[in-house]
Amino acid sequence: MTRTTDFLAPARLGRLALPNHLVMAPLTRNRAAADGTPTDLMVTHYAQRATAGLIIAEGSTPNAVGQTYPDITAIHTDRHTAGWRQVTDAVRAAGGRMFLQLQHGGRVSHPATTGLTPVAPSAVPLPETILTPGGHRPAAVPREMTADDIRATIADFAAAARRAVEAGFEGVEVHSANGMLLHQFLADNTNRRDDAYGGSIERRVRFAAEVTEAVADAIGADRVGIRVSPASTVNGVRENDTGALYTALLGRLKGLGLAYLHLVRSDPGSGWYRRIRADWPGVLIGNPDLTDLSTEAVSGAARRMLAAGADLVALGRPFLANPDLVDRLRLGAPLNPVRDRYFMYVGGAAGYNDYPALDRQPSSDSMVALEGARVA
């Protein structure tokens, strides 16, 4: 990919021509039906944001036991596939392109949500409570996965990838970040196995590698990305050997010809970022860690990310609060603030589909009145 710091310039991702270098990052928003089927709210939400160069849709579970929280999406039944087809059709009609993130929660789950005992590399529970349909509850002790469980889960990821393509997605992103199942196999505090999938670094990277390889075999490597979060402690994971761990994982994957590598909360000044960029031969999506969500800060972070060698820039909350983010950044227009109270677990259109675009921006007085009505 040609190097540029102009994030509004056209780009390419394998077979895809992208109108800009901006990617809408996957954001779990809990707006699916109880069985994981995408809803009409989601059709509207993603179609509103179709001007992104690429949309990576929120984590979708490849099997029932992989569900994390209530009302998240899934991709393991015909109903799920049909629901996602409505989303991709609407986005494509609006000129957009989509990948789907495949996410298995592992120990980040609960029987009160799924009716099933969570599975994980080892019987090490989440060190905090977890939201269920009945509210927050203490985490359940997961069942250590057997060799048969591992083989079945790998097959489930491959099947989910095939369903995603059937549903109209251009490709899928394998979620190996943020303390989810694949990351639990990578991290030494959650993987205490002494078999072929635990112990040494080479064994701990095996599950994530085999999932990615199976997905690539199922739909073609050029349709597959992988997301990683080196050194992240989200959901209680801990890596004591981050540098060597990701060197081993990416060393196994870089010959596959994957569509991209997606780095969560990328810091272009960090040593591990520079090492990964130097070592990864393909497209790198950088995800800057933003605290300031102003137009100037978001634009500056995107330019710095590209200047540091990223090929595309993934943004989460800026796209959430601004369905017309690309136009706002192009014009230098102010960005809508994120309304965190509606971010997750609340359902409905509020804080999801009602963020105003520039041509329907309400006055400050009307926004105050709207917020007051919702609080009441």
Short mmCIF file of N, CA and C in Angstrom, two decimals, residues 158-277:
data_model
loop_
_atom_site.label_atom_id
_atom_site.label_comp_id
_atom_site.label_asym_id
_atom_site.label_seq_id
_atom_site.Cartn_x
_atom_site.Cartn_y
_atom_site.Cartn_z
N ALA A 158 -14.44 -21.64 11.46
CA ALA A 158 -14.42 -21.79 10.01
C ALA A 158 -15.83 -21.74 9.43
N ALA A 159 -16.76 -22.42 10.09
CA ALA A 159 -18.15 -22.42 9.63
C ALA A 159 -18.76 -21.02 9.73
N ALA A 160 -18.43 -20.30 10.80
CA ALA A 160 -18.94 -18.94 10.97
C ALA A 160 -18.40 -18.03 9.87
N ALA A 161 -17.15 -18.23 9.48
CA ALA A 161 -16.58 -17.43 8.39
C ALA A 161 -17.31 -17.68 7.08
N ARG A 162 -17.62 -18.94 6.81
CA ARG A 162 -18.38 -19.24 5.60
C ARG A 162 -19.76 -18.60 5.65
N ARG A 163 -20.40 -18.63 6.81
CA ARG A 163 -21.70 -17.97 6.95
C ARG A 163 -21.58 -16.46 6.74
N ALA A 164 -20.50 -15.87 7.22
CA ALA A 164 -20.31 -14.43 7.06
C ALA A 164 -20.25 -14.04 5.59
N VAL A 165 -19.52 -14.82 4.81
CA VAL A 165 -19.45 -14.54 3.37
C VAL A 165 -20.82 -14.73 2.74
N GLU A 166 -21.53 -15.77 3.16
CA GLU A 166 -22.89 -15.99 2.67
C GLU A 166 -23.80 -14.82 3.03
N ALA A 167 -23.55 -14.20 4.17
CA ALA A 167 -24.35 -13.07 4.62
C ALA A 167 -23.97 -11.77 3.93
N GLY A 168 -22.97 -11.78 3.07
CA GLY A 168 -22.63 -10.60 2.31
C GLY A 168 -21.43 -9.82 2.79
N PHE A 169 -20.72 -10.32 3.80
CA PHE A 169 -19.52 -9.63 4.25
C PHE A 169 -18.38 -9.87 3.26
N GLU A 170 -17.51 -8.89 3.14
CA GLU A 170 -16.33 -9.03 2.28
C GLU A 170 -15.29 -9.95 2.91
N GLY A 171 -15.34 -10.09 4.22
CA GLY A 171 -14.39 -10.93 4.92
C GLY A 171 -14.67 -10.91 6.40
N VAL A 172 -13.76 -11.49 7.19
CA VAL A 172 -13.95 -11.57 8.64
C VAL A 172 -12.66 -11.18 9.36
N GLU A 173 -12.83 -10.77 10.59
CA GLU A 173 -11.70 -10.49 11.48
C GLU A 173 -11.74 -11.48 12.63
N VAL A 174 -10.67 -12.22 12.83
CA VAL A 174 -10.54 -13.14 13.95
C VAL A 174 -10.13 -12.33 15.18
N HIS A 175 -10.94 -12.41 16.23
CA HIS A 175 -10.69 -11.60 17.43
C HIS A 175 -9.78 -12.38 18.38
N SER A 176 -8.53 -11.97 18.44
CA SER A 176 -7.55 -12.59 19.33
C SER A 176 -7.02 -11.55 20.31
N ALA A 177 -7.94 -10.70 20.80
CA ALA A 177 -7.55 -9.56 21.64
C ALA A 177 -8.48 -9.43 22.83
N ASN A 178 -8.14 -8.47 23.70
CA ASN A 178 -9.04 -7.99 24.76
C ASN A 178 -9.55 -9.08 25.71
N GLY A 179 -8.74 -10.09 25.95
CA GLY A 179 -9.07 -11.09 26.94
C GLY A 179 -10.14 -12.07 26.53
N MET A 180 -10.47 -12.15 25.24
CA MET A 180 -11.42 -13.14 24.76
C MET A 180 -10.71 -14.49 24.59
N LEU A 181 -11.39 -15.52 24.11
CA LEU A 181 -10.88 -16.89 24.17
C LEU A 181 -9.49 -17.04 23.57
N LEU A 182 -9.27 -16.53 22.37
CA LEU A 182 -7.96 -16.72 21.74
C LEU A 182 -6.86 -16.04 22.56
N HIS A 183 -7.19 -14.86 23.10
CA HIS A 183 -6.22 -14.16 23.95
C HIS A 183 -5.98 -14.92 25.25
N GLN A 184 -7.01 -15.60 25.75
CA GLN A 184 -6.85 -16.39 26.96
C GLN A 184 -5.85 -17.54 26.75
N PHE A 185 -5.81 -18.08 25.54
CA PHE A 185 -4.81 -19.09 25.24
C PHE A 185 -3.41 -18.48 25.17
N LEU A 186 -3.31 -17.24 24.71
CA LEU A 186 -2.00 -16.60 24.59
C LEU A 186 -1.41 -16.23 25.95
N ALA A 187 -2.25 -15.74 26.85
CA ALA A 187 -1.77 -15.18 28.12
C ALA A 187 -1.41 -16.28 29.11
N ASP A 188 -0.30 -16.10 29.81
CA ASP A 188 0.17 -17.17 30.69
C ASP A 188 -0.60 -17.25 32.00
N ASN A 189 -1.35 -16.21 32.38
CA ASN A 189 -2.11 -16.34 33.63
C ASN A 189 -3.46 -17.02 33.42
N THR A 190 -3.94 -17.10 32.18
CA THR A 190 -5.20 -17.78 31.89
C THR A 190 -4.99 -19.13 31.22
N ASN A 191 -3.81 -19.37 30.70
CA ASN A 191 -3.49 -20.65 30.08
C ASN A 191 -2.49 -21.39 30.95
N ARG A 192 -2.98 -22.36 31.71
CA ARG A 192 -2.12 -23.14 32.61
C ARG A 192 -2.02 -24.60 32.16
N ARG A 193 -2.26 -24.80 30.89
CA ARG A 193 -2.23 -26.15 30.34
C ARG A 193 -0.81 -26.68 30.26
N ASP A 194 -0.70 -28.01 30.22
CA ASP A 194 0.62 -28.62 30.02
C ASP A 194 0.60 -29.57 28.83
N ASP A 195 -0.35 -29.32 27.91
CA ASP A 195 -0.43 -30.16 26.71
C ASP A 195 0.08 -29.39 25.51
N ALA A 196 -0.35 -29.74 24.32
CA ALA A 196 0.15 -29.12 23.08
C ALA A 196 -0.33 -27.68 22.90
N TYR A 197 -1.23 -27.21 23.77
CA TYR A 197 -1.77 -25.85 23.65
C TYR A 197 -1.40 -24.97 24.84
N GLY A 198 -0.44 -25.38 25.66
CA GLY A 198 -0.05 -24.58 26.80
C GLY A 198 1.39 -24.80 27.20
N GLY A 199 1.87 -23.91 28.06
CA GLY A 199 3.25 -24.01 28.52
C GLY A 199 4.15 -23.05 27.78
N SER A 200 4.86 -23.54 26.80
CA SER A 200 5.78 -22.70 26.04
C SER A 200 5.03 -21.70 25.17
N ILE A 201 5.73 -20.67 24.75
CA ILE A 201 5.13 -19.68 23.86
C ILE A 201 4.62 -20.33 22.58
N GLU A 202 5.41 -21.21 22.01
CA GLU A 202 5.02 -21.85 20.76
C GLU A 202 3.72 -22.63 20.91
N ARG A 203 3.51 -23.21 22.08
CA ARG A 203 2.27 -23.95 22.31
C ARG A 203 1.11 -23.02 22.61
N ARG A 204 1.37 -21.92 23.31
CA ARG A 204 0.28 -20.99 23.65
C ARG A 204 -0.24 -20.25 22.42
N VAL A 205 0.58 -20.05 21.39
CA VAL A 205 0.09 -19.37 20.19
C VAL A 205 -0.62 -20.33 19.25
N ARG A 206 -0.56 -21.61 19.52
CA ARG A 206 -1.06 -22.60 18.58
C ARG A 206 -2.55 -22.46 18.30
N PHE A 207 -3.37 -22.28 19.34
CA PHE A 207 -4.81 -22.22 19.14
C PHE A 207 -5.19 -21.02 18.27
N ALA A 208 -4.68 -19.83 18.58
CA ALA A 208 -4.99 -18.65 17.78
C ALA A 208 -4.55 -18.85 16.33
N ALA A 209 -3.38 -19.46 16.16
CA ALA A 209 -2.87 -19.70 14.81
C ALA A 209 -3.76 -20.69 14.06
N GLU A 210 -4.16 -21.77 14.73
CA GLU A 210 -4.96 -22.79 14.06
C GLU A 210 -6.36 -22.27 13.72
N VAL A 211 -6.94 -21.44 14.59
CA VAL A 211 -8.22 -20.82 14.26
C VAL A 211 -8.08 -19.96 13.01
N THR A 212 -7.06 -19.12 12.98
CA THR A 212 -6.86 -18.23 11.84
C THR A 212 -6.59 -19.01 10.57
N GLU A 213 -5.78 -20.05 10.67
CA GLU A 213 -5.49 -20.88 9.49
C GLU A 213 -6.75 -21.57 8.97
N ALA A 214 -7.59 -22.05 9.88
CA ALA A 214 -8.82 -22.73 9.46
C ALA A 214 -9.79 -21.75 8.79
N VAL A 215 -9.88 -20.55 9.32
CA VAL A 215 -10.74 -19.53 8.72
C VAL A 215 -10.22 -19.15 7.34
N ALA A 216 -8.89 -19.01 7.22
CA ALA A 216 -8.30 -18.69 5.92
C ALA A 216 -8.55 -19.80 4.91
N ASP A 217 -8.44 -21.04 5.35
CA ASP A 217 -8.73 -22.17 4.46
C ASP A 217 -10.20 -22.16 4.02
N ALA A 218 -11.09 -21.72 4.90
CA ALA A 218 -12.52 -21.77 4.61
C ALA A 218 -12.95 -20.73 3.59
N ILE A 219 -12.39 -19.52 3.66
CA ILE A 219 -12.91 -18.44 2.79
C ILE A 219 -11.82 -17.73 2.00
N GLY A 220 -10.56 -18.13 2.18
CA GLY A 220 -9.46 -17.46 1.50
C GLY A 220 -8.77 -16.47 2.41
N ALA A 221 -7.45 -16.55 2.47
CA ALA A 221 -6.70 -15.71 3.40
C ALA A 221 -6.88 -14.22 3.13
N ASP A 222 -7.11 -13.86 1.86
CA ASP A 222 -7.26 -12.44 1.53
C ASP A 222 -8.58 -11.86 2.02
N ARG A 223 -9.43 -12.69 2.60
CA ARG A 223 -10.68 -12.23 3.22
C ARG A 223 -10.59 -12.24 4.74
N VAL A 224 -9.42 -12.48 5.31
CA VAL A 224 -9.29 -12.70 6.75
C VAL A 224 -8.30 -11.73 7.37
N GLY A 225 -8.73 -11.04 8.42
CA GLY A 225 -7.84 -10.24 9.25
C GLY A 225 -7.79 -10.84 10.64
N ILE A 226 -6.83 -10.39 11.43
CA ILE A 226 -6.75 -10.81 12.84
C ILE A 226 -6.50 -9.59 13.69
N ARG A 227 -7.16 -9.54 14.85
CA ARG A 227 -7.01 -8.42 15.78
C ARG A 227 -6.29 -8.89 17.02
N VAL A 228 -5.26 -8.16 17.43
CA VAL A 228 -4.49 -8.49 18.62
C VAL A 228 -4.33 -7.24 19.48
N SER A 229 -4.06 -7.46 20.77
CA SER A 229 -3.89 -6.34 21.71
C SER A 229 -2.70 -6.63 22.61
N PRO A 230 -1.49 -6.53 22.09
CA PRO A 230 -0.31 -6.83 22.91
C PRO A 230 -0.27 -6.01 24.19
N ALA A 231 0.04 -6.69 25.29
CA ALA A 231 0.19 -6.08 26.61
C ALA A 231 -1.12 -5.63 27.24
N SER A 232 -2.25 -5.90 26.61
CA SER A 232 -3.54 -5.52 27.19
C SER A 232 -3.84 -6.37 28.42
N THR A 233 -4.49 -5.75 29.41
CA THR A 233 -4.94 -6.47 30.61
C THR A 233 -6.46 -6.49 30.71
N VAL A 234 -7.15 -6.18 29.61
CA VAL A 234 -8.61 -6.20 29.59
C VAL A 234 -9.11 -7.60 29.93
N ASN A 235 -10.16 -7.68 30.71
CA ASN A 235 -10.76 -8.94 31.14
C ASN A 235 -9.77 -9.84 31.90
N GLY A 236 -8.84 -9.20 32.59
CA GLY A 236 -7.99 -9.93 33.53
C GLY A 236 -6.88 -10.76 32.95
N VAL A 237 -6.54 -10.58 31.66
CA VAL A 237 -5.42 -11.34 31.11
C VAL A 237 -4.10 -10.64 31.46
N ARG A 238 -3.02 -11.42 31.48
CA ARG A 238 -1.70 -10.86 31.74
C ARG A 238 -0.66 -11.62 30.92
N GLU A 239 0.14 -10.88 30.20
CA GLU A 239 1.23 -11.47 29.41
C GLU A 239 2.56 -11.07 30.04
N ASN A 240 3.37 -12.02 30.40
CA ASN A 240 4.69 -11.70 30.94
C ASN A 240 5.78 -11.73 29.88
N ASP A 241 5.40 -12.04 28.66
CA ASP A 241 6.39 -12.21 27.60
C ASP A 241 5.85 -11.67 26.28
N THR A 242 5.33 -10.44 26.32
CA THR A 242 4.61 -9.88 25.18
C THR A 242 5.43 -9.89 23.90
N GLY A 243 6.66 -9.42 23.95
CA GLY A 243 7.47 -9.33 22.74
C GLY A 243 7.66 -10.67 22.06
N ALA A 244 8.10 -11.65 22.84
CA ALA A 244 8.34 -12.99 22.27
C ALA A 244 7.03 -13.65 21.85
N LEU A 245 5.96 -13.40 22.59
CA LEU A 245 4.67 -14.01 22.30
C LEU A 245 4.16 -13.60 20.92
N TYR A 246 4.18 -12.31 20.65
CA TYR A 246 3.64 -11.85 19.37
C TYR A 246 4.62 -12.06 18.22
N THR A 247 5.89 -12.11 18.52
CA THR A 247 6.85 -12.50 17.49
C THR A 247 6.55 -13.91 17.00
N ALA A 248 6.25 -14.80 17.96
CA ALA A 248 5.94 -16.18 17.60
C ALA A 248 4.60 -16.29 16.86
N LEU A 249 3.57 -15.62 17.36
CA LEU A 249 2.26 -15.70 16.72
C LEU A 249 2.31 -15.14 15.30
N LEU A 250 2.84 -13.95 15.16
CA LEU A 250 2.85 -13.33 13.83
C LEU A 250 3.83 -14.03 12.89
N GLY A 251 4.88 -14.62 13.46
CA GLY A 251 5.78 -15.41 12.63
C GLY A 251 5.09 -16.59 12.00
N ARG A 252 4.14 -17.16 12.72
CA ARG A 252 3.39 -18.29 12.17
C ARG A 252 2.35 -17.83 11.14
N LEU A 253 1.83 -16.61 11.31
CA LEU A 253 0.74 -16.14 10.47
C LEU A 253 1.17 -15.36 9.24
N LYS A 254 2.36 -14.75 9.27
CA LYS A 254 2.67 -13.78 8.22
C LYS A 254 2.86 -14.40 6.84
N GLY A 255 3.03 -15.71 6.76
CA GLY A 255 3.14 -16.34 5.46
C GLY A 255 1.81 -16.71 4.84
N LEU A 256 0.70 -16.48 5.55
CA LEU A 256 -0.61 -16.88 5.05
C LEU A 256 -1.16 -15.94 3.98
N GLY A 257 -0.69 -14.69 3.97
CA GLY A 257 -1.26 -13.71 3.06
C GLY A 257 -2.58 -13.15 3.54
N LEU A 258 -2.69 -12.92 4.86
CA LEU A 258 -3.93 -12.39 5.43
C LEU A 258 -4.22 -10.98 4.91
N ALA A 259 -5.49 -10.61 5.00
CA ALA A 259 -5.91 -9.29 4.54
C ALA A 259 -5.27 -8.18 5.37
N TYR A 260 -5.19 -8.40 6.70
CA TYR A 260 -4.61 -7.37 7.55
C TYR A 260 -4.34 -7.90 8.95
N LEU A 261 -3.54 -7.13 9.67
CA LEU A 261 -3.33 -7.27 11.11
C LEU A 261 -3.85 -6.00 11.76
N HIS A 262 -4.71 -6.14 12.77
CA HIS A 262 -5.35 -5.00 13.42
C HIS A 262 -4.83 -4.92 14.85
N LEU A 263 -4.15 -3.82 15.18
CA LEU A 263 -3.57 -3.62 16.50
C LEU A 263 -4.48 -2.73 17.34
N VAL A 264 -4.94 -3.23 18.47
CA VAL A 264 -5.81 -2.47 19.35
C VAL A 264 -5.00 -1.42 20.10
N ARG A 265 -5.57 -0.22 20.19
CA ARG A 265 -4.96 0.88 20.93
C ARG A 265 -3.47 1.00 20.64
N SER A 266 -3.19 1.17 19.37
CA SER A 266 -1.80 1.25 18.92
C SER A 266 -1.15 2.55 19.39
N ASP A 267 0.01 2.44 19.94
CA ASP A 267 0.82 3.61 20.28
C ASP A 267 2.01 3.63 19.32
N PRO A 268 1.99 4.51 18.33
CA PRO A 268 3.06 4.49 17.33
C PRO A 268 4.44 4.78 17.90
N GLY A 269 4.52 5.27 19.13
CA GLY A 269 5.81 5.52 19.74
C GLY A 269 6.35 4.37 20.55
N SER A 270 5.55 3.29 20.72
CA SER A 270 5.99 2.19 21.57
C SER A 270 6.93 1.24 20.82
N GLY A 271 7.77 0.58 21.60
CA GLY A 271 8.72 -0.36 20.99
C GLY A 271 8.05 -1.54 20.33
N TRP A 272 7.01 -2.10 20.99
CA TRP A 272 6.38 -3.27 20.40
C TRP A 272 5.66 -2.92 19.12
N TYR A 273 5.09 -1.69 19.02
CA TYR A 273 4.44 -1.29 17.77
C TYR A 273 5.47 -1.23 16.65
N ARG A 274 6.60 -0.61 16.92
CA ARG A 274 7.63 -0.49 15.87
C ARG A 274 8.14 -1.86 15.44
N ARG A 275 8.31 -2.78 16.40
CA ARG A 275 8.77 -4.11 16.05
C ARG A 275 7.75 -4.85 15.18
N ILE A 276 6.48 -4.74 15.55
CA ILE A 276 5.45 -5.42 14.77
C ILE A 276 5.34 -4.83 13.38
N ARG A 277 5.39 -3.50 13.28
CA ARG A 277 5.31 -2.88 11.95
C ARG A 277 6.49 -3.31 11.08
#
